[in-house]
Coordinates of C-alpha atoms in Angstrom, one line a residue:
M267 CA 0.0 0.1 0.1
A268 CA 1.3 3.4 -1.0
P269 CA 2.0 5.8 1.8
R270 CA -0.6 8.5 2.5
V271 CA 0.4 12.0 1.6
F272 CA 0.4 13.9 4.9
W273 CA 0.9 17.4 3.5
K274 CA -0.2 19.6 0.5
G275 CA 0.8 22.9 -0.4
Y276 CA 3.3 25.0 -3.0
L277 CA 7.0 25.0 -3.9
K278 CA 8.0 28.5 -5.0
L279 CA 11.0 29.9 -6.3
S280 CA 11.1 33.5 -7.5
L281 CA 8.0 33.9 -9.7
V282 CA 7.6 30.0 -10.5
T283 CA 5.1 28.2 -8.2
C284 CA 3.8 24.8 -8.6
R285 CA 1.6 22.2 -6.3
V286 CA 3.2 19.6 -4.6
T287 CA 2.7 16.9 -2.2
M288 CA 4.9 15.6 0.4
T289 CA 5.3 12.0 2.3
P290 CA 7.3 10.8 4.8
A291 CA 10.5 8.8 3.5
I292 CA 10.6 6.7 6.4
S293 CA 8.1 4.7 8.4
E294 CA 7.9 3.1 11.8
G295 CA 4.6 1.4 10.9
A296 CA 6.3 -1.9 10.8
K297 CA 8.0 -2.0 14.0
V298 CA 6.7 -4.4 16.7
R299 CA 4.7 -2.3 19.2
F300 CA 3.2 -3.4 22.7
H301 CA 0.5 -2.4 24.9
N302 CA 0.7 -2.3 28.6
I303 CA -1.6 -5.1 30.2
N304 CA -2.9 -5.5 33.6
R305 CA -1.5 -8.8 34.5
K306 CA -4.2 -9.8 36.7
T307 CA -7.3 -8.9 34.4
N308 CA -5.5 -9.1 31.1
N309 CA -7.0 -5.7 30.1
R310 CA -5.0 -2.8 28.6
V311 CA -3.6 -0.1 30.9
L312 CA -4.6 3.3 29.6
S313 CA -2.6 6.4 30.5
Q314 CA -4.0 10.0 31.0
Y315 CA -3.1 13.3 32.4
A316 CA -3.7 14.1 35.9
D317 CA -3.7 17.4 37.7
A318 CA -0.1 17.3 39.9
E319 CA -1.7 18.6 42.8
T320 CA -5.3 17.2 43.1
G321 CA -4.5 13.9 41.2
E322 CA -7.8 14.4 39.1
A323 CA -7.9 13.2 35.6
V324 CA -7.8 16.6 33.0
E325 CA -9.8 16.5 30.1
D326 CA -8.2 17.5 26.6
D327 CA -10.2 20.5 26.5
D328 CA -8.9 21.7 29.9
Q329 CA -5.3 21.1 28.9
V330 CA -3.0 24.3 27.7
K331 CA 0.5 24.8 26.8
G332 CA 2.5 26.8 29.8
Y333 CA 5.8 28.4 29.5
P334 CA 7.5 28.6 33.3
K335 CA 8.2 32.2 34.1
G336 CA 8.6 31.3 37.9
E337 CA 8.0 28.6 40.5
D338 CA 4.3 27.6 39.9
D339 CA 3.8 30.4 37.4
Y340 CA 3.1 30.1 33.7
V341 CA 2.5 32.0 30.6
L342 CA -0.3 30.3 29.0
L343 CA -0.7 29.7 25.1
E344 CA -3.5 27.9 23.3
D345 CA -2.7 25.7 20.2
E346 CA -3.8 28.2 17.7
E347 CA -1.7 31.0 18.9
I348 CA 1.2 28.6 18.4
E349 CA 0.1 27.6 15.0
D350 CA -0.5 31.3 14.1
V351 CA 3.1 32.2 14.8
G352 CA 4.4 30.4 11.6
L353 CA 1.1 30.5 9.5
E354 CA 2.9 31.9 6.6
S355 CA 5.2 29.1 6.0
T356 CA 2.2 26.6 6.6
R357 CA 1.4 25.8 2.9
T358 CA 4.3 27.1 0.9
I359 CA 8.0 26.2 0.6
D360 CA 9.6 29.5 -0.6
I361 CA 13.2 28.9 -1.6
E362 CA 14.9 32.0 -0.5
T363 CA 18.5 30.5 -0.5
F364 CA 20.7 28.1 -2.1
V365 CA 23.9 26.1 -0.8
P366 CA 26.4 23.7 -1.9
A367 CA 24.7 20.3 -1.6
D368 CA 27.6 18.9 0.2
S369 CA 28.3 21.8 2.6
I370 CA 25.6 20.7 5.2
G371 CA 27.1 18.1 7.8
W372 CA 25.2 15.0 8.3
I373 CA 24.4 16.1 11.7
W374 CA 22.0 18.6 10.8
Y375 CA 19.6 16.3 8.8
D376 CA 16.6 15.1 10.9
R377 CA 13.9 13.4 9.0
P378 CA 13.7 13.0 5.3
H379 CA 10.4 13.6 3.1
Y380 CA 9.5 12.8 -0.6
L381 CA 8.2 15.8 -2.7
A382 CA 6.4 15.2 -5.7
P383 CA 4.3 17.5 -8.1
D384 CA 0.5 17.4 -7.2
D385 CA -0.5 17.4 -11.0
E386 CA 0.5 17.4 -14.5
V387 CA 0.2 21.3 -14.8
S388 CA 2.9 21.5 -12.0
A389 CA 5.2 18.8 -13.3
E390 CA 7.0 20.8 -15.5
A391 CA 7.9 23.9 -13.1
F392 CA 8.6 21.2 -10.5
A393 CA 11.0 19.4 -12.9
V394 CA 12.7 22.7 -13.6
I395 CA 13.5 23.4 -10.2
R396 CA 14.7 19.9 -9.5
E397 CA 17.1 19.6 -12.4
A398 CA 18.6 23.3 -12.1
M399 CA 19.6 22.2 -8.6
A400 CA 20.9 19.0 -9.7
K401 CA 23.0 20.8 -12.4
T402 CA 24.4 23.4 -10.0
G403 CA 25.0 21.0 -7.2
T404 CA 23.2 23.1 -4.7
G405 CA 20.3 22.3 -2.0
G406 CA 17.5 25.0 -1.3
I407 CA 17.0 26.1 2.0
A408 CA 13.5 27.3 3.0
R409 CA 11.1 27.4 6.2
L410 CA 7.9 25.4 6.9
V411 CA 5.7 24.7 9.6
M412 CA 6.0 20.8 10.3
Y413 CA 5.1 18.7 13.4
R414 CA 3.5 21.9 14.7
R415 CA 6.6 24.0 14.7
E416 CA 8.1 26.2 11.8
R417 CA 11.3 24.2 10.9
A418 CA 14.4 25.1 8.5
V419 CA 14.1 22.6 5.4
L420 CA 16.9 21.5 3.2
L421 CA 15.7 20.4 -0.5
L422 CA 17.9 18.2 -2.4
P423 CA 17.1 16.8 -5.9
K424 CA 16.9 12.9 -6.1
D425 CA 16.1 11.0 -9.0
K426 CA 12.8 12.2 -10.5
G427 CA 11.6 13.7 -7.3
I428 CA 13.2 16.1 -4.5
V429 CA 13.7 15.1 -0.9
V430 CA 13.0 17.4 1.8
W431 CA 15.2 17.2 5.2
T432 CA 13.9 19.1 8.2
L433 CA 17.0 20.3 9.9
R434 CA 17.8 20.3 13.2
Y435 CA 17.6 23.6 15.3
G436 CA 21.0 25.4 16.1
D437 CA 20.7 24.9 19.8
E438 CA 20.3 21.0 19.2
V439 CA 23.7 20.6 17.7
R440 CA 26.7 20.3 19.9
D441 CA 30.2 21.7 18.9
A442 CA 31.8 18.9 17.6
D443 CA 35.4 20.3 18.6
E444 CA 34.4 19.9 22.3
Y445 CA 34.5 16.4 21.9
A446 CA 37.2 15.7 19.4
V447 CA 39.9 13.4 20.2
E448 CA 43.3 14.7 20.5
K449 CA 45.8 13.8 17.6
P450 CA 48.6 11.3 18.3
K451 CA 52.0 12.9 18.7
E452 CA 53.2 10.4 16.1
K453 CA 52.0 9.5 12.8
A454 CA 50.3 5.9 12.1
D455 CA 52.8 3.1 11.6
A456 CA 53.0 2.8 7.7
E457 CA 52.8 -0.9 8.2
H458 CA 49.9 -0.9 10.5
L459 CA 48.4 1.4 8.1
S460 CA 48.7 -0.7 5.2
M461 CA 47.5 -3.7 7.1
M462 CA 44.3 -1.8 8.2
K463 CA 43.6 -0.6 4.6
K464 CA 43.5 -4.2 3.3
I465 CA 41.3 -5.3 6.1
I466 CA 38.9 -2.5 5.0
D467 CA 39.2 -3.5 1.3
E468 CA 38.5 -7.1 2.5
R469 CA 35.2 -6.0 3.9
T470 CA 34.2 -3.5 1.5
E471 CA 31.2 -4.2 -0.9
A472 CA 28.2 -2.4 -2.3
W473 CA 25.7 -1.1 0.0
K474 CA 22.2 -2.9 0.4
P475 CA 19.2 -1.8 2.5
S476 CA 19.5 -5.4 4.2
M477 CA 22.9 -4.0 5.9
A478 CA 20.1 -1.9 8.1
D479 CA 18.0 -4.6 9.1
D480 CA 16.6 -5.0 12.7
P481 CA 17.8 -8.5 14.2
V482 CA 16.0 -7.3 17.4
Q483 CA 12.7 -7.0 15.5
D484 CA 13.0 -10.3 13.6
R485 CA 13.7 -11.9 16.7
L486 CA 10.7 -10.5 18.5
L487 CA 8.3 -11.5 15.5
E488 CA 9.6 -15.0 15.9
I489 CA 8.9 -15.0 19.7
I490 CA 5.6 -13.7 19.1
A491 CA 4.8 -16.5 16.4
E492 CA 6.1 -19.1 18.6
R493 CA 3.9 -17.8 21.3
K494 CA 0.9 -17.9 19.4
K495 CA 1.4 -21.4 18.6
S496 CA 2.4 -22.7 21.7
R497 CA 0.8 -20.4 24.4
K498 CA 3.4 -21.4 26.7
T499 CA 5.5 -19.2 29.2
R500 CA 8.8 -18.5 27.6
K501 CA 11.6 -20.0 29.3
K502 CA 14.6 -17.8 30.5
V503 CA 17.7 -18.7 28.9
E504 CA 20.9 -17.9 30.9
E505 CA 23.8 -16.8 28.8
K506 CA 27.4 -16.8 30.1
A507 CA 28.7 -13.5 30.1
P508 CA 32.2 -13.1 27.9
E509 CA 35.1 -13.0 30.0
R510 CA 36.9 -9.6 30.0
S511 CA 40.0 -9.3 28.1
S512 CA 42.9 -7.1 28.9
N513 CA 42.9 -3.6 27.2
V514 CA 46.4 -3.9 26.4
I515 CA 46.8 -5.5 23.0
D516 CA 49.7 -6.0 20.5
I517 CA 48.0 -4.1 17.4
T518 CA 50.7 -5.7 14.9
A519 CA 49.8 -9.2 16.0
A520 CA 45.8 -8.2 16.2
L521 CA 45.9 -6.9 12.6
K522 CA 47.9 -10.0 11.2
K523 CA 45.3 -12.2 12.9
S524 CA 42.4 -9.9 11.4
L525 CA 43.7 -10.3 7.9
E526 CA 43.9 -14.1 8.4
A527 CA 40.7 -14.4 9.3
E528 CA 39.4 -12.1 6.6
R529 CA 41.0 -14.0 4.1
K530 CA 39.6 -17.4 5.5
A531 CA 36.1 -15.9 6.2
P532 CA 33.6 -16.9 3.3
R533 CA 32.2 -13.8 1.8
K534 CA 28.2 -13.4 2.1

């Protein structure tokens, strides 16, 4: 089943405008999800918001966003007020700036979405914008209200469409220099470097989506399938913890053993 379009609006560049649709490029719908169950009754356990002082449940209509300005003192904002702040960018992706496509580090990328023309009339203008970015090696920067907040987005040409990446906010990305490892005083040994390159060469192959499979998810599905058949309580299996080895290693010996193991290992 094709994913449902979750956003419709306009793509605008200068005086060129076209109707577009947006669909999330990733999905978590296939993930194994669990409900909280009351062990005694086998009924679902429901969660709801409660007043911190009275302990009484609070209905949805009585809930409002509050920004703390002091102890037990809040500035209250309705959902409509928050949404109105970014009203102009709710339905239009207005590209005002372009950047080299490879100039934005991966750490800024948040969530990808597929952008496509909404009708045949818009297809030509959409294609011109996409191809122009592809030819110039650039990505477009715009602002758009998504997930209830205005966000900076990056538009990148991809095959016959465009990928819209939401970008992380500036205060979310930490300075990498603060966590950088100090450079070693001496250069890497030439022999060690040569052996390490050979190990990398031995393990290099073409990317395929199966490399990112989730083995935990697969095992959970197997357990669920087994439980559906047997209805028996799963027995706990104790595994012996691996013994800790010394942190001191002979890198030359380790590299030689690694190379030998790589050559003997069957390729998948």
